Structures are given as C-alpha cells and as structure tokens.
Amino acid sequence: MKNFINIADVEKKDLRKIIDHAKSQKEKRSNLNKSAIDPEAYLTDKILIMIFEKSSTRTRISFELAMKQLGGQLVVLNPKESHYGSGDESVHDTAKVLSQYGDIVMMRTTKHEHFLEFSKHLDIPIINGLTNLSHPCQIMSDIMTFEELKGSIANKKIAWLGDGNNVVYSLIEASAQFNFELSIACPKQLIPNKKILNWAKSKKAKILITNDPNKAASLADCVMTDKWISMGDTVNKKKKKKLLKPYQVNNKIMKLAKTDAIFMHCLPACRGEEVTDEVMDGKQSAVWLEALNRVHAQKSIIEWCLK
Ligand code: CP
Ligand code: NVA
C-alpha cells in the first residue's frame, strides 16, 4: 500500500514517473471537456474519501475533477458534521470504518500529527492535502507547471521569498529529489523547519538561506511566494507582516530574476502583501496554470497510490 504523505518519502524515480505520467495524461485529453472521462480511465470502480479540517478551494475542486476524469466516485466528509470531527468517535475507529467504504483517502489537517495518527489506522492509501507541516500535492503540481513552461527543473534556480511555511517545506524536499537550486529569502525568525533543512543538507541539496530578497531572486528561473499568514497561524499577525514586508514579490524583484523567469504562488494570495497585482496579473505569472495542474498532478498521484 502506497501513501503520499511527503515528497521526501517517495523514491526519486517514482516522483519523476508521477510528473511524466501527469504531463502525458494531460496532453492526451487536451481536446476533451473538463468533466469528460479520460480515454484510459481505469478507476471506475474506485472511491476517494476527502476530509477537510481546514478550508479549501483548489484542493477540494481539483481532487473532485481528478476523480471525475479518472471515472471514479468521491465522498467529502465534513469534520463538523461527522463523529470524527466532534470527537465522539476515536480516530482509530473512524479510520477503520472509512477503510470499509473507500479505496483511498485525501486529508487536510490542522496538525500533521493528526494526519499521521489517522494514516496509521487506515487500511487504504492516504494523500496529504496540506497539513501545518507540508503541502506535497501543491509542489508536485508546481514542478509540473514549471516543466510545462520552462523544461526540466533539474539545475534550475528557484527563489522563495517570504514565510518559512508548509509550502516551502515541501519545496525543500523537492529540491533534493528533483535536483534544483533553491534560494530562500526570509527573516531569521521565520527560517523553515530545521529538521527538513538538515535532511536536505544530508542529501546534498543546493539550498541557500538568506535574509536578502535581492540575492535570492537574482537570476532565478522562477520566483515563488505564499501568503504571510497561513491557516491556523497563531502568531502576532501585525508583527509577522512587518517582518515580511521587505520580502514582497513586486516588479523590482522580478527584474532581478532572469528575463524569462516565471512567478508562482499556490494561492490563495493576499494581493498587496506578499505579491503585488502587477506581478500576479503580469505576463510572467503562472498562477492560473498552477491551479489547473493540481488536477493533472493529483490524478497521477492517485493512480500511483492505487497501483
Ligand atoms: N493551494 C491550495 O491548496 O489552495 P486551497 O487552500 O484553496 O485548497
Ligand atoms: N501556507 C498556506 C497554504 C494554503 C494553500 C496555508 O497553510 O494556509
């Protein structure tokens, strides 16, 4: 049984297979309508169960479309309306029951530990749809998007400006697994998770951490950011935003990157904070393609888990 919990847990060759399969499957359905079933769909007898402890627009809809295009079925469980969420059924028992009904689970949790605890008791595969620690599906879609626009990501320079959060955690793992250079610019108080940085170091990943946004963006092939306040962040918001102000992605920053560099943001964005309108809506922005590719990358992840 294969789970998709973190990018670091999956072998390099499997990650490459997932991306390449996503690209070729997307290509094959280029003339089909959004809800049309793939010609080679073989998940007609499979059910995906989705559980969201936190809000979602893209993850929810893209997994729904993914399952539709694969010919499968899906059920969304709202923790607020279920025994699991209200705490009157143990995680163990809920996981065992869901294993009877579904073939695979996609879960978004407030705490990564909830996710791991749930996955321990489940008898079917599980996909991480974002936790406070990581967001692997997002980064797999972003790799696909980068490669669709710029070719192989190997040895390219990706710049991350802003918060050292769950999205950059998965990006750090990806830099080791897909062999790209990653320059992270953030204030020292917001440096990403030390454990994952040490893991990346042990894998000889090319990662630079700096407090200089210009240095990180310089000659980058792609500039990335995410909102400064993540869901469930209990920090002093005003203080955090002040610290992050110098890390805004604006035209001045984009000019330091390569002339053909792209801009990526997982969304939702707080325009005017981590990114300006001119960059979000500018010709280097790849944000809408990123959202679309969630569908294709996740179809490939679901298939990998179920094979
Ligand atoms: N990028 C992303 O995961 O968006 P949602 O929170 O809308 O799912
Ligand atoms: N870092 C953000 C990502 C949202 C998709 C959050 O966790 O809220």
mmCIF file of C-alpha atoms and ligand atoms in Angstrom:
data_model
loop_
_atom_site.group_PDB
_atom_site.id
_atom_site.type_symbol
_atom_site.label_atom_id
_atom_site.label_comp_id
_atom_site.label_asym_id
_atom_site.label_seq_id
_atom_site.Cartn_x
_atom_site.Cartn_y
_atom_site.Cartn_z
ATOM 1 C CA MET A 1 0.000 0.000 0.000
ATOM 2 C CA LYS A 2 1.434 3.386 -1.018
ATOM 3 C CA ASN A 3 0.694 6.624 0.853
ATOM 4 C CA PHE A 4 1.587 10.077 -0.449
ATOM 5 C CA ILE A 5 2.475 11.987 2.721
ATOM 6 C CA ASN A 6 5.698 13.834 1.988
ATOM 7 C CA ILE A 7 7.895 14.250 -1.083
ATOM 8 C CA ALA A 8 10.924 13.018 0.866
ATOM 9 C CA ASP A 9 9.222 9.632 1.481
ATOM 10 C CA VAL A 10 8.818 8.810 -2.212
ATOM 11 C CA GLU A 11 11.681 7.473 -4.323
ATOM 12 C CA LYS A 12 13.110 9.867 -6.920
ATOM 13 C CA LYS A 13 12.228 7.574 -9.803
ATOM 14 C CA ASP A 14 8.606 7.365 -8.640
ATOM 15 C CA LEU A 15 8.354 11.149 -8.308
ATOM 16 C CA ARG A 16 9.638 11.502 -11.861
ATOM 17 C CA LYS A 17 7.148 8.862 -13.052
ATOM 18 C CA ILE A 18 4.277 10.747 -11.362
ATOM 19 C CA ILE A 19 5.215 14.028 -13.085
ATOM 20 C CA ASP A 20 5.822 12.478 -16.509
ATOM 21 C CA HIS A 21 2.585 10.483 -16.357
ATOM 22 C CA ALA A 22 0.673 13.646 -15.364
ATOM 23 C CA LYS A 23 2.137 15.517 -18.349
ATOM 24 C CA SER A 24 1.320 12.790 -20.862
ATOM 25 C CA GLN A 25 -2.201 12.228 -19.498
ATOM 26 C CA LYS A 26 -2.884 15.974 -19.644
ATOM 27 C CA GLU A 27 -1.689 16.049 -23.241
ATOM 28 C CA LYS A 28 -3.904 13.101 -24.206
ATOM 29 C CA ARG A 29 -7.066 14.847 -23.023
ATOM 30 C CA SER A 30 -6.263 18.263 -24.469
ATOM 31 C CA ASN A 31 -9.353 18.158 -26.729
ATOM 32 C CA LEU A 32 -11.760 16.929 -24.072
ATOM 33 C CA ASN A 33 -14.149 18.925 -21.910
ATOM 34 C CA LYS A 34 -13.301 19.448 -18.260
ATOM 35 C CA SER A 35 -15.607 16.772 -16.887
ATOM 36 C CA ALA A 36 -15.054 14.223 -19.698
ATOM 37 C CA ILE A 37 -13.633 10.898 -18.550
ATOM 38 C CA ASP A 38 -10.092 10.053 -19.693
ATOM 39 C CA PRO A 39 -9.899 7.596 -22.591
ATOM 40 C CA GLU A 40 -7.698 5.320 -20.469
ATOM 41 C CA ALA A 41 -9.563 5.861 -17.184
ATOM 42 C CA TYR A 42 -9.443 2.765 -15.053
ATOM 43 C CA LEU A 43 -10.640 3.990 -11.667
ATOM 44 C CA THR A 44 -14.321 3.424 -12.497
ATOM 45 C CA ASP A 45 -14.745 1.160 -9.503
ATOM 46 C CA LYS A 46 -12.821 3.331 -7.013
ATOM 47 C CA ILE A 47 -13.992 5.773 -4.339
ATOM 48 C CA LEU A 48 -11.961 8.656 -2.923
ATOM 49 C CA ILE A 49 -12.968 9.987 0.500
ATOM 50 C CA MET A 50 -11.878 13.564 1.256
ATOM 51 C CA ILE A 51 -11.693 15.062 4.754
ATOM 52 C CA PHE A 52 -11.016 18.758 5.316
ATOM 53 C CA GLU A 53 -10.248 20.081 8.788
ATOM 54 C CA LYS A 54 -9.438 23.453 7.167
ATOM 55 C CA SER A 55 -10.874 25.491 4.298
ATOM 56 C CA SER A 56 -10.021 24.734 0.685
ATOM 57 C CA THR A 57 -10.990 25.885 -2.790
ATOM 58 C CA ARG A 58 -8.344 24.449 -5.135
ATOM 59 C CA THR A 59 -7.549 21.190 -3.354
ATOM 60 C CA ARG A 60 -11.196 20.274 -2.989
ATOM 61 C CA ILE A 61 -12.244 21.040 -6.552
ATOM 62 C CA SER A 62 -9.091 19.735 -8.216
ATOM 63 C CA PHE A 63 -9.346 16.367 -6.429
ATOM 64 C CA GLU A 64 -13.034 16.229 -7.337
ATOM 65 C CA LEU A 65 -12.259 16.878 -11.017
ATOM 66 C CA ALA A 66 -9.341 14.444 -10.877
ATOM 67 C CA MET A 67 -11.589 11.647 -9.653
ATOM 68 C CA LYS A 68 -14.288 12.513 -12.232
ATOM 69 C CA GLN A 69 -11.775 12.437 -15.083
ATOM 70 C CA LEU A 70 -10.475 9.096 -13.830
ATOM 71 C CA GLY A 71 -14.010 7.739 -13.872
ATOM 72 C CA GLY A 72 -14.153 7.252 -10.086
ATOM 73 C CA GLN A 73 -16.508 8.389 -7.345
ATOM 74 C CA LEU A 74 -15.951 10.609 -4.348
ATOM 75 C CA VAL A 75 -17.344 11.434 -0.936
ATOM 76 C CA VAL A 76 -16.487 14.547 1.069
ATOM 77 C CA LEU A 77 -16.617 14.245 4.839
ATOM 78 C CA ASN A 78 -17.001 17.496 6.739
ATOM 79 C CA PRO A 79 -15.488 17.029 10.219
ATOM 80 C CA LYS A 80 -18.034 19.491 11.619
ATOM 81 C CA GLU A 81 -20.830 17.126 10.596
ATOM 82 C CA SER A 82 -19.167 13.826 11.477
ATOM 83 C CA HIS A 83 -18.315 11.897 14.640
ATOM 84 C CA TYR A 84 -14.618 12.189 13.832
ATOM 85 C CA GLY A 85 -14.642 15.977 13.980
ATOM 86 C CA SER A 86 -16.839 16.275 17.040
ATOM 87 C CA GLY A 87 -14.568 13.876 18.892
ATOM 88 C CA ASP A 88 -17.205 11.284 19.819
ATOM 89 C CA GLU A 89 -15.546 8.584 17.752
ATOM 90 C CA SER A 90 -11.859 7.772 18.029
ATOM 91 C CA VAL A 91 -9.504 8.404 15.113
ATOM 92 C CA HIS A 92 -8.792 4.665 15.129
ATOM 93 C CA ASP A 93 -12.458 3.691 14.680
ATOM 94 C CA THR A 94 -13.182 6.357 12.052
ATOM 95 C CA ALA A 95 -10.146 5.244 10.036
ATOM 96 C CA LYS A 96 -11.237 1.584 10.219
ATOM 97 C CA VAL A 97 -14.778 2.482 9.085
ATOM 98 C CA LEU A 98 -13.579 4.632 6.170
ATOM 99 C CA SER A 99 -11.375 1.726 5.078
ATOM 100 C CA GLN A 100 -14.612 -0.276 4.552
ATOM 101 C CA TYR A 101 -16.233 2.396 2.364
ATOM 102 C CA GLY A 102 -13.460 3.920 0.281
ATOM 103 C CA ASP A 103 -10.405 2.904 -1.730
ATOM 104 C CA ILE A 104 -8.266 5.953 -0.941
ATOM 105 C CA VAL A 105 -8.407 8.994 1.381
ATOM 106 C CA MET A 106 -7.254 12.583 0.841
ATOM 107 C CA MET A 107 -7.000 14.545 4.059
ATOM 108 C CA ARG A 108 -6.242 18.157 5.070
ATOM 109 C CA THR A 109 -5.480 18.533 8.754
ATOM 110 C CA THR A 110 -4.714 21.304 11.209
ATOM 111 C CA LYS A 111 -1.894 19.286 12.750
ATOM 112 C CA HIS A 112 0.450 16.989 10.856
ATOM 113 C CA GLU A 113 0.322 14.579 13.836
ATOM 114 C CA HIS A 114 -3.461 14.135 13.271
ATOM 115 C CA PHE A 115 -2.691 13.128 9.728
ATOM 116 C CA LEU A 116 -0.049 10.588 10.779
ATOM 117 C CA GLU A 117 -2.259 9.167 13.531
ATOM 118 C CA PHE A 118 -5.141 8.748 11.083
ATOM 119 C CA SER A 119 -2.940 7.153 8.428
ATOM 120 C CA LYS A 120 -1.636 4.614 10.966
ATOM 121 C CA HIS A 121 -5.093 3.118 11.444
ATOM 122 C CA LEU A 122 -6.218 3.264 7.823
ATOM 123 C CA ASP A 123 -6.131 0.103 5.662
ATOM 124 C CA ILE A 124 -6.261 2.054 2.384
ATOM 125 C CA PRO A 125 -3.809 4.648 0.929
ATOM 126 C CA ILE A 126 -3.873 8.270 2.065
ATOM 127 C CA ILE A 127 -2.780 11.504 0.362
ATOM 128 C CA ASN A 128 -1.690 14.619 2.230
ATOM 129 C CA GLY A 129 -3.847 17.534 1.053
ATOM 130 C CA LEU A 130 -1.971 20.014 3.311
ATOM 131 C CA THR A 131 -1.043 19.994 6.973
ATOM 132 C CA ASN A 132 0.640 22.667 9.069
ATOM 133 C CA LEU A 133 3.935 20.943 8.149
ATOM 134 C CA SER A 134 3.752 20.301 4.406
ATOM 135 C CA HIS A 135 1.829 20.572 1.135
ATOM 136 C CA PRO A 136 3.295 17.936 -1.203
ATOM 137 C CA CYS A 137 0.490 17.869 -3.820
ATOM 138 C CA GLN A 138 0.945 21.590 -4.367
ATOM 139 C CA ILE A 139 4.665 21.250 -5.012
ATOM 140 C CA MET A 140 4.188 18.275 -7.360
ATOM 141 C CA SER A 141 1.764 20.405 -9.380
ATOM 142 C CA ASP A 142 4.254 23.275 -9.295
ATOM 143 C CA ILE A 143 7.050 21.075 -10.650
ATOM 144 C CA MET A 144 4.718 20.016 -13.450
ATOM 145 C CA THR A 145 3.841 23.659 -14.164
ATOM 146 C CA PHE A 146 7.473 24.758 -14.157
ATOM 147 C CA GLU A 147 8.449 21.976 -16.563
ATOM 148 C CA GLU A 148 5.487 22.667 -18.852
ATOM 149 C CA LEU A 149 6.702 26.256 -19.274
ATOM 150 C CA LYS A 150 10.481 26.044 -18.858
ATOM 151 C CA GLY A 151 11.585 22.434 -19.449
ATOM 152 C CA SER A 152 13.369 20.211 -16.939
ATOM 153 C CA ILE A 153 13.636 21.723 -13.458
ATOM 154 C CA ALA A 154 16.981 19.988 -12.809
ATOM 155 C CA ASN A 155 19.744 22.537 -12.092
ATOM 156 C CA LYS A 156 17.353 25.491 -12.426
ATOM 157 C CA LYS A 157 17.261 28.203 -9.777
ATOM 158 C CA ILE A 158 14.031 28.610 -7.805
ATOM 159 C CA ALA A 159 13.725 31.555 -5.414
ATOM 160 C CA TRP A 160 11.340 31.518 -2.455
ATOM 161 C CA LEU A 161 10.608 34.848 -0.787
ATOM 162 C CA GLY A 162 8.692 35.090 2.463
ATOM 163 C CA ASP A 163 7.431 32.821 5.204
ATOM 164 C CA GLY A 164 9.236 29.558 6.016
ATOM 165 C CA ASN A 165 5.939 27.651 5.986
ATOM 166 C CA ASN A 166 4.375 24.316 4.951
ATOM 167 C CA VAL A 167 4.650 25.012 1.204
ATOM 168 C CA VAL A 168 8.369 25.761 1.362
ATOM 169 C CA TYR A 169 8.838 22.611 3.498
ATOM 170 C CA SER A 170 7.676 20.522 0.535
ATOM 171 C CA LEU A 171 9.693 22.698 -1.845
ATOM 172 C CA ILE A 172 12.865 21.985 0.162
ATOM 173 C CA GLU A 173 12.184 18.252 -0.089
ATOM 174 C CA ALA A 174 11.580 18.637 -3.815
ATOM 175 C CA SER A 175 14.849 20.498 -4.357
ATOM 176 C CA ALA A 176 16.736 17.414 -3.151
ATOM 177 C CA GLN A 177 14.518 14.942 -5.008
ATOM 178 C CA PHE A 178 14.376 16.827 -8.326
ATOM 179 C CA ASN A 179 17.863 18.327 -8.070
ATOM 180 C CA PHE A 180 17.190 22.060 -8.415
ATOM 181 C CA GLU A 181 18.826 25.007 -6.721
ATOM 182 C CA LEU A 182 16.654 26.684 -4.085
ATOM 183 C CA SER A 183 17.316 30.154 -2.652
ATOM 184 C CA ILE A 184 15.127 31.032 0.289
ATOM 185 C CA ALA A 185 14.940 34.642 1.465
ATOM 186 C CA CYS A 186 13.234 35.208 4.802
ATOM 187 C CA PRO A 187 13.814 36.970 8.113
ATOM 188 C CA LYS A 188 15.835 34.856 10.545
ATOM 189 C CA GLN A 189 12.800 34.427 12.828
ATOM 190 C CA LEU A 190 10.930 32.663 10.020
ATOM 191 C CA ILE A 191 13.557 30.259 8.707
ATOM 192 C CA PRO A 192 11.920 26.984 7.574
ATOM 193 C CA ASN A 193 11.808 23.827 9.701
ATOM 194 C CA LYS A 194 15.385 22.949 10.769
ATOM 195 C CA LYS A 195 14.795 19.197 10.575
ATOM 196 C CA ILE A 196 13.922 19.324 6.899
ATOM 197 C CA LEU A 197 16.836 21.653 6.157
ATOM 198 C CA ASN A 198 19.189 19.165 7.816
ATOM 199 C CA TRP A 199 17.649 16.326 5.820
ATOM 200 C CA ALA A 200 18.154 18.335 2.612
ATOM 201 C CA LYS A 201 21.750 19.006 3.603
ATOM 202 C CA SER A 202 22.323 15.279 4.141
ATOM 203 C CA LYS A 203 21.051 14.746 0.574
ATOM 204 C CA LYS A 204 23.470 17.412 -0.696
ATOM 205 C CA ALA A 205 20.625 19.641 -1.875
ATOM 206 C CA LYS A 206 21.677 23.052 -3.182
ATOM 207 C CA ILE A 207 19.849 25.301 -0.755
ATOM 208 C CA LEU A 208 20.761 28.845 0.201
ATOM 209 C CA ILE A 209 19.087 30.633 3.108
ATOM 210 C CA THR A 210 19.499 34.378 3.150
ATOM 211 C CA ASN A 211 17.778 37.428 4.582
ATOM 212 C CA ASP A 212 18.436 39.273 1.315
ATOM 213 C CA PRO A 213 15.482 39.003 -1.115
ATOM 214 C CA ASN A 214 17.540 40.520 -3.953
ATOM 215 C CA LYS A 215 20.202 37.857 -3.621
ATOM 216 C CA ALA A 216 17.628 35.068 -3.664
ATOM 217 C CA ALA A 217 15.789 36.468 -6.690
ATOM 218 C CA SER A 218 18.935 37.258 -8.652
ATOM 219 C CA LEU A 219 18.957 35.320 -11.949
ATOM 220 C CA ALA A 220 16.276 32.946 -10.733
ATOM 221 C CA ASP A 221 14.264 30.910 -13.244
ATOM 222 C CA CYS A 222 11.232 31.114 -11.017
ATOM 223 C CA VAL A 223 10.207 33.298 -8.072
ATOM 224 C CA MET A 224 7.745 31.813 -5.608
ATOM 225 C CA THR A 225 5.933 33.030 -2.539
ATOM 226 C CA ASP A 226 2.904 32.282 -0.380
ATOM 227 C CA LYS A 227 0.694 34.297 1.923
ATOM 228 C CA TRP A 228 2.338 35.534 5.081
ATOM 229 C CA ILE A 229 -0.322 34.274 7.454
ATOM 230 C CA SER A 230 -1.195 30.627 6.916
ATOM 231 C CA MET A 231 -4.421 28.960 8.029
ATOM 232 C CA GLY A 232 -4.232 28.273 11.734
ATOM 233 C CA ASP A 233 -1.230 30.590 12.289
ATOM 234 C CA THR A 234 -1.454 31.772 15.881
ATOM 235 C CA VAL A 235 1.286 34.376 15.557
ATOM 236 C CA ASN A 236 1.021 38.122 16.104
ATOM 237 C CA LYS A 237 -0.159 38.912 12.577
ATOM 238 C CA LYS A 238 0.818 42.577 12.600
ATOM 239 C CA LYS A 239 4.346 41.788 13.775
ATOM 240 C CA LYS A 240 4.789 38.980 11.248
ATOM 241 C CA LYS A 241 3.591 41.110 8.339
ATOM 242 C CA LYS A 242 6.017 43.879 9.335
ATOM 243 C CA LEU A 243 8.901 41.399 9.380
ATOM 244 C CA LEU A 244 7.951 40.077 5.962
ATOM 245 C CA LYS A 245 7.350 43.406 4.240
ATOM 246 C CA PRO A 246 10.821 43.510 2.599
ATOM 247 C CA TYR A 247 10.121 40.090 1.030
ATOM 248 C CA GLN A 248 7.192 41.170 -1.142
ATOM 249 C CA VAL A 249 7.407 39.945 -4.755
ATOM 250 C CA ASN A 250 6.985 43.045 -6.938
ATOM 251 C CA ASN A 251 8.259 44.214 -10.322
ATOM 252 C CA LYS A 252 11.570 45.292 -8.787
ATOM 253 C CA ILE A 253 12.173 41.742 -7.570
ATOM 254 C CA MET A 254 11.029 40.164 -10.852
ATOM 255 C CA LYS A 255 13.504 42.375 -12.742
ATOM 256 C CA LEU A 256 16.370 40.754 -10.792
ATOM 257 C CA ALA A 257 15.322 37.288 -11.929
ATOM 258 C CA LYS A 258 16.078 36.004 -15.450
ATOM 259 C CA THR A 259 14.181 37.917 -18.128
ATOM 260 C CA ASP A 260 12.114 34.818 -18.940
ATOM 261 C CA ALA A 261 11.546 33.848 -15.293
ATOM 262 C CA ILE A 262 8.087 32.846 -14.123
ATOM 263 C CA PHE A 263 6.207 33.732 -10.951
ATOM 264 C CA MET A 264 4.376 31.069 -8.951
ATOM 265 C CA HIS A 265 2.040 31.232 -5.949
ATOM 266 C CA CYS A 266 -0.002 28.305 -4.642
ATOM 267 C CA LEU A 267 -2.932 30.656 -3.856
ATOM 268 C CA PRO A 268 -4.983 31.962 -2.125
ATOM 269 C CA ALA A 269 -2.974 35.202 -2.293
ATOM 270 C CA CYS A 270 -3.153 38.370 -0.239
ATOM 271 C CA ARG A 271 -2.537 40.839 -3.047
ATOM 272 C CA GLY A 272 -0.638 43.888 -1.838
ATOM 273 C CA GLU A 273 1.127 41.854 0.868
ATOM 274 C CA GLU A 274 3.367 39.030 -0.372
ATOM 275 C CA VAL A 275 2.721 39.906 -4.037
ATOM 276 C CA THR A 276 1.619 42.948 -6.000
ATOM 277 C CA ASP A 277 -1.190 42.995 -8.578
ATOM 278 C CA GLU A 278 1.315 43.798 -11.315
ATOM 279 C CA VAL A 279 3.170 40.519 -10.678
ATOM 280 C CA MET A 280 0.077 38.352 -10.071
ATOM 281 C CA ASP A 281 -1.554 39.616 -13.268
ATOM 282 C CA GLY A 282 1.662 40.170 -15.221
ATOM 283 C CA LYS A 283 2.862 38.143 -18.195
ATOM 284 C CA GLN A 284 5.387 36.169 -16.109
ATOM 285 C CA SER A 285 2.689 34.898 -13.763
ATOM 286 C CA ALA A 286 1.926 31.164 -13.936
ATOM 287 C CA VAL A 287 -0.576 31.115 -11.081
ATOM 288 C CA TRP A 288 -3.669 30.029 -13.038
ATOM 289 C CA LEU A 289 -1.808 27.209 -14.760
ATOM 290 C CA GLU A 290 -0.558 26.115 -11.331
ATOM 291 C CA ALA A 291 -4.152 25.862 -10.135
ATOM 292 C CA LEU A 292 -5.174 23.882 -13.234
ATOM 293 C CA ASN A 293 -2.249 21.488 -12.949
ATOM 294 C CA ARG A 294 -3.374 20.473 -9.459
ATOM 295 C CA VAL A 295 -5.953 18.325 -11.289
ATOM 296 C CA HIS A 296 -3.407 16.588 -13.500
ATOM 297 C CA ALA A 297 -0.639 16.073 -10.948
ATOM 298 C CA GLN A 298 -3.131 14.718 -8.407
ATOM 299 C CA LYS A 299 -4.638 12.272 -10.894
ATOM 300 C CA SER A 300 -1.165 10.865 -11.312
ATOM 301 C CA ILE A 301 -0.626 10.748 -7.520
ATOM 302 C CA ILE A 302 -3.943 8.908 -7.012
ATOM 303 C CA GLU A 303 -3.022 6.380 -9.715
ATOM 304 C CA TRP A 304 0.446 5.877 -8.215
ATOM 305 C CA CYS A 305 -1.064 5.204 -4.777
ATOM 306 C CA LEU A 306 -3.580 2.705 -6.139
ATOM 307 C CA LYS A 307 -1.220 0.750 -8.409
HETATM 308 N N1 CP B 1 -3.285 25.979 -2.931
HETATM 309 C C1 CP B 1 -4.242 25.359 -2.217
HETATM 310 O O1 CP B 1 -4.045 24.290 -1.659
HETATM 311 O O2 CP B 1 -5.428 26.031 -2.188
HETATM 312 P P1 CP B 1 -6.698 25.681 -1.324
HETATM 313 O O3 CP B 1 -6.395 26.053 0.117
HETATM 314 O O4 CP B 1 -7.793 26.530 -1.896
HETATM 315 O O5 CP B 1 -7.006 24.222 -1.435
HETATM 316 N N1 NVA B 2 0.556 28.228 3.595
HETATM 317 C C1 NVA B 2 -0.844 28.273 3.259
HETATM 318 C C2 NVA B 2 -1.094 27.458 2.042
HETATM 319 C C3 NVA B 2 -2.524 27.500 1.561
HETATM 320 C C4 NVA B 2 -2.748 26.643 0.372
HETATM 321 C C5 NVA B 2 -1.664 27.765 4.430
HETATM 322 O O1 NVA B 2 -1.289 26.770 5.041
HETATM 323 O O2 NVA B 2 -2.674 28.398 4.736
#
